[in-house]
XYZ file of C-alpha atoms in Angstrom:
316
model
C 3.435 14.218 -12.558
C 1.673 11.014 -12.008
C 4.143 8.794 -14.169
C 2.655 8.617 -17.823
C -0.805 9.965 -17.156
C -0.389 14.138 -17.779
C -1.420 14.231 -21.271
C -4.677 14.747 -22.717
C -4.928 11.128 -24.224
C -3.967 7.842 -23.117
C 0.584 7.372 -23.720
C 1.225 4.487 -26.448
C 0.920 1.227 -24.989
C 4.937 -0.488 -24.816
C 5.036 -3.246 -27.259
C 4.775 -6.757 -25.125
C 3.090 -6.957 -21.376
C 4.682 -10.622 -21.299
C 5.660 -10.622 -17.758
C 9.301 -12.026 -17.040
C 8.600 -12.705 -13.580
C 12.164 -11.622 -12.432
C 12.884 -11.561 -9.021
C 15.621 -9.442 -7.262
C 17.290 -12.821 -6.436
C 21.113 -11.198 -5.635
C 21.752 -9.224 -3.238
C 24.515 -7.462 -5.663
C 21.528 -6.562 -7.192
C 20.456 -3.739 -4.669
C 21.453 -1.385 -7.085
C 20.573 -1.925 -10.504
C 17.208 -1.943 -8.754
C 18.147 1.765 -7.472
C 18.944 2.697 -10.721
C 16.406 0.857 -12.650
C 13.476 2.612 -14.730
C 10.876 0.923 -11.962
C 12.725 2.919 -8.670
C 12.527 5.769 -10.111
C 8.615 5.646 -11.109
C 7.536 3.733 -8.773
C 9.331 6.265 -5.842
C 7.603 9.215 -8.601
C 4.104 8.410 -7.931
C 5.013 7.500 -4.140
C 6.231 11.099 -3.718
C 3.255 12.799 -6.734
C 0.316 10.958 -4.097
C 2.270 13.130 -1.238
C 2.046 16.683 -2.662
C -1.586 15.466 -2.993
C -3.185 15.522 -0.097
C -0.617 17.186 1.779
C -3.347 19.250 4.351
C -6.920 17.996 2.711
C -9.479 15.406 5.263
C -10.063 11.706 4.184
C -13.790 13.469 4.393
C -12.796 15.987 2.312
C -14.733 16.728 -1.816
C -12.971 15.100 -4.370
C -13.453 13.520 -8.056
C -14.446 9.885 -7.853
C -14.226 8.516 -11.733
C -14.800 5.932 -13.460
C -12.029 3.582 -12.206
C -11.706 4.709 -8.761
C -15.345 3.212 -8.899
C -14.228 0.360 -10.552
C -11.071 -0.234 -8.297
C -13.319 0.251 -4.937
C -15.623 -2.621 -6.206
C -12.544 -4.982 -7.185
C -11.243 -4.030 -3.481
C -15.194 -4.762 -2.156
C -15.148 -8.325 -4.233
C -12.327 -9.808 -2.096
C -14.088 -8.349 1.076
C -16.915 -10.640 -0.250
C -14.894 -13.762 -1.075
C -13.258 -12.912 3.481
C -16.728 -13.352 3.790
C -17.042 -16.759 2.505
C -14.340 -17.613 3.434
C -14.345 -18.039 7.314
C -11.279 -19.467 9.258
C -10.788 -23.264 9.745
C -10.128 -24.881 13.187
C -6.423 -25.327 13.579
C -4.331 -26.563 16.639
C -1.925 -22.890 15.792
C -3.242 -19.687 16.638
C -1.126 -17.352 13.756
C -1.721 -18.355 10.067
C -5.120 -19.685 9.407
C -5.001 -22.378 6.469
C -8.763 -21.076 5.278
C -5.881 -17.780 4.338
C -4.770 -20.136 0.879
C -8.237 -21.150 -0.388
C -9.019 -17.494 -0.410
C -5.914 -16.413 -2.184
C -6.452 -19.246 -5.086
C -9.839 -17.386 -5.783
C -7.147 -14.324 -6.301
C -4.932 -16.318 -8.096
C -7.820 -17.645 -10.274
C -9.471 -15.056 -10.709
C -7.069 -11.555 -10.459
C -6.509 -11.254 -14.205
C -10.917 -10.666 -14.986
C -11.128 -9.133 -11.880
C -8.102 -6.058 -13.754
C -10.097 -6.308 -16.787
C -13.110 -4.585 -15.272
C -10.999 -2.144 -14.177
C -9.401 -1.596 -17.668
C -11.411 -0.011 -20.940
C -11.254 -3.444 -23.747
C -8.315 -2.036 -26.131
C -5.993 -2.002 -23.075
C -6.714 -5.567 -22.180
C -3.560 -6.590 -23.438
C -2.233 -5.145 -19.508
C -4.427 -7.139 -17.949
C -2.082 -10.356 -17.645
C 0.580 -8.101 -16.282
C -1.299 -5.989 -14.101
C -3.061 -8.450 -12.533
C 1.227 -9.766 -11.140
C 1.016 -6.984 -8.965
C -3.008 -6.614 -7.440
C -1.880 -10.542 -6.457
C 1.429 -10.181 -4.722
C -0.060 -7.091 -2.959
C -2.400 -9.384 -0.310
C -0.053 -11.250 1.027
C 2.085 -15.200 0.655
C -0.160 -17.846 0.585
C 2.391 -20.297 1.829
C 3.785 -18.315 4.751
C 0.125 -16.503 5.675
C 2.208 -13.334 5.901
C 2.107 -9.810 4.978
C 4.228 -7.039 4.572
C 5.016 -3.658 3.088
C 6.982 -5.925 0.026
C 3.094 -6.197 -0.379
C 1.973 -2.908 0.124
C 4.054 -1.948 -2.407
C 3.517 -4.291 -4.964
C -0.380 -2.402 -4.750
C 1.494 1.230 -5.440
C 2.978 -0.620 -8.048
C -0.105 -1.776 -9.302
C -2.096 1.439 -9.275
C 0.845 3.116 -10.788
C 1.045 0.399 -13.277
C -2.872 1.429 -13.699
C -1.479 5.040 -13.888
C 1.149 4.412 -16.368
C -0.928 3.243 -19.005
C -3.436 5.686 -19.109
C -6.366 4.037 -16.989
C -5.571 6.346 -13.363
C -5.295 10.661 -14.016
C -3.800 13.063 -12.527
C -6.614 14.342 -11.435
C -7.926 10.941 -9.887
C -4.566 11.609 -6.825
C -6.701 12.394 -3.924
C -8.786 10.017 -4.656
C -6.374 6.971 -5.037
C -5.321 7.502 -1.874
C -8.746 8.281 -0.059
C -10.961 6.349 -2.315
C -9.000 2.960 -3.113
C -5.858 3.105 -1.020
C -7.478 3.449 1.866
C -10.290 0.972 1.200
C -6.993 -1.643 0.438
C -6.765 -1.094 4.065
C -9.429 -1.303 5.424
C -9.315 -5.112 3.096
C -6.174 -5.805 4.594
C -6.642 -5.218 7.805
C -9.860 -7.767 7.500
C -7.333 -10.552 6.094
C -4.374 -9.439 8.856
C -7.448 -10.128 11.525
C -9.670 -13.180 10.006
C -6.507 -15.095 9.393
C -4.099 -14.379 11.782
C -2.169 -13.624 8.991
C 2.264 -13.038 10.567
C 3.783 -9.979 10.136
C 6.780 -10.315 7.292
C 9.985 -10.021 7.720
C 9.149 -7.777 11.558
C 11.738 -5.716 13.495
C 8.922 -6.393 16.752
C 9.216 -2.647 18.334
C 12.056 -1.579 15.922
C 10.049 -1.567 12.699
C 7.259 1.482 12.597
C 4.110 -0.890 12.355
C 3.733 -4.307 11.803
C 2.486 -4.455 8.849
C 1.653 -1.033 6.513
C 3.697 1.963 5.733
C 2.560 4.130 3.946
C -1.017 5.597 5.114
C 1.880 6.546 7.738
C 3.791 8.313 4.294
C 0.214 9.994 3.372
C -1.061 9.980 6.415
C 1.732 12.683 8.184
C 1.310 14.743 4.622
C -2.485 15.906 5.266
C -1.477 16.711 8.667
C 1.457 19.508 7.708
C 0.628 22.355 8.864
C -2.648 21.982 10.627
C -3.745 24.424 13.494
C -4.469 21.900 16.109
C -2.996 18.168 15.667
C 0.999 18.059 16.420
C 2.948 15.375 16.221
C 2.561 14.366 20.415
C -0.349 14.416 19.883
C -1.413 11.220 18.525
C -0.501 9.088 21.124
C -3.839 10.672 22.877
C -5.700 8.624 22.425
C -8.896 10.978 22.899
C -7.311 12.975 19.926
C -7.473 9.331 17.641
C -10.672 8.780 18.464
C -12.225 12.556 17.321
C -10.123 12.526 14.198
C -9.304 8.801 12.748
C -12.296 9.909 10.261
C -10.122 12.274 8.498
C -6.413 10.783 8.939
C -5.064 8.507 7.426
C -2.243 8.599 10.257
C -4.149 8.396 12.833
C -6.375 5.390 11.868
C -3.214 3.820 12.235
C -2.273 4.641 15.708
C -5.853 3.143 16.354
C -5.877 -0.174 14.632
C -2.365 -0.611 16.286
C -3.590 0.080 19.754
C -6.640 -2.262 19.675
C -4.549 -5.467 18.633
C -1.950 -4.442 20.537
C -2.188 -4.199 24.119
C 0.496 -2.614 26.372
C 2.073 0.878 26.764
C 2.633 2.067 23.405
C 6.196 3.522 24.059
C 6.866 -0.002 24.463
C 4.686 -2.491 21.797
C 5.533 0.971 18.853
C 8.684 2.233 20.396
C 9.741 3.767 16.781
C 6.369 5.833 15.727
C 6.229 6.864 20.331
C 10.124 8.993 18.782
C 7.796 9.760 15.515
C 5.142 11.671 17.829
C 8.833 13.944 19.748
C 9.103 15.697 15.892
C 8.233 18.579 16.274
C 6.585 19.320 12.937
C 4.498 17.243 10.728
C 6.540 18.139 7.507
C 10.043 17.525 9.901
C 7.722 13.032 9.976
C 6.546 13.346 6.602
C 10.170 13.668 4.866
C 11.529 11.426 7.974
C 9.201 8.599 6.547
C 10.151 8.707 3.367
C 14.350 8.310 3.917
C 13.236 5.867 5.760
C 10.869 4.025 3.337
C 13.863 3.626 0.980
C 16.061 2.836 3.312
C 14.117 0.291 5.181
C 11.519 -0.655 2.944
C 12.693 -0.032 -0.801
C 16.239 -0.469 -0.427
C 15.916 -3.636 2.626
C 16.559 -7.183 0.731
C 14.370 -9.617 1.857
C 11.693 -7.112 1.331
C 12.171 -6.017 -2.596
C 13.549 -9.694 -3.668
C 9.958 -10.389 -4.946
C 9.605 -7.775 -6.682
C 7.940 -8.415 -9.749
C 8.915 -6.491 -13.248
C 7.433 -6.546 -16.717
C 7.200 -3.960 -19.190
C 5.871 -1.709 -17.258
C 8.189 -1.271 -14.448
C 10.987 -2.035 -16.134
C 14.681 -3.286 -14.423
C 16.790 -1.621 -17.152
C 17.967 1.729 -15.453
C 15.941 4.798 -15.669
C 16.666 6.681 -18.932
C 15.077 10.365 -17.514
């Protein structure tokens, strides 16, 4: 179940919402992170949504609650700010400095944006939840974006579940409506400001920027009557089905952004296309996500801990 949201009434809030803004800044703390309540809740959240979208198309019907609509409106605001903050002329090709102007606006407005999503009686949670929103759009100093930032957005949604804003029956909308809109905004950021991939492993990484849509996207395709993993390298198949499946939407974006043979610029994905079934792809990607993202110090070193996602050892 979604952490803290299986009951009819929203769970009681913990005493303090003042985030200590701790960072994992020693490699020895990686073991502490893996044993933490934060890690357990975060992975539980990812896996719950993975099951929730299994075999479902992006275009299928699902419940859209008021908090979901408010989250989409929040993301639409971020999108509008991109239009209002065009790139500046500069000598370097990558890392347009206009991103810092865009980010400064988010930094200033994040708590107000979060306050539009959560009810008044939970207003004390806004400062802590807003931290994850600010972390989810990239780094304003380096002007880069990677899977650690993506994880911050998933943590942002997880926190909204823990305080009872998002419910169990929002599962499909969380992925298909909110996270998918987040992806659209992040792709626009990446293209507009020519953001660098954070900690990119080149062709040996799954993708320059994202990971979660490949996990949830492969779950969508489990037991599909026609589409097999080998089909996602077929341009015609991708063009005809990308609006239904998150995985294929990711492939389309990669092929738009990169040139040359797919096997050369996206070697890991090319290898995945040889896996016989989507369920095996899905299981393999979850293992890879834990090993290559959540258990890698450069990715997780900036993860914030507070009362909602505590660093304390798991208790249940």
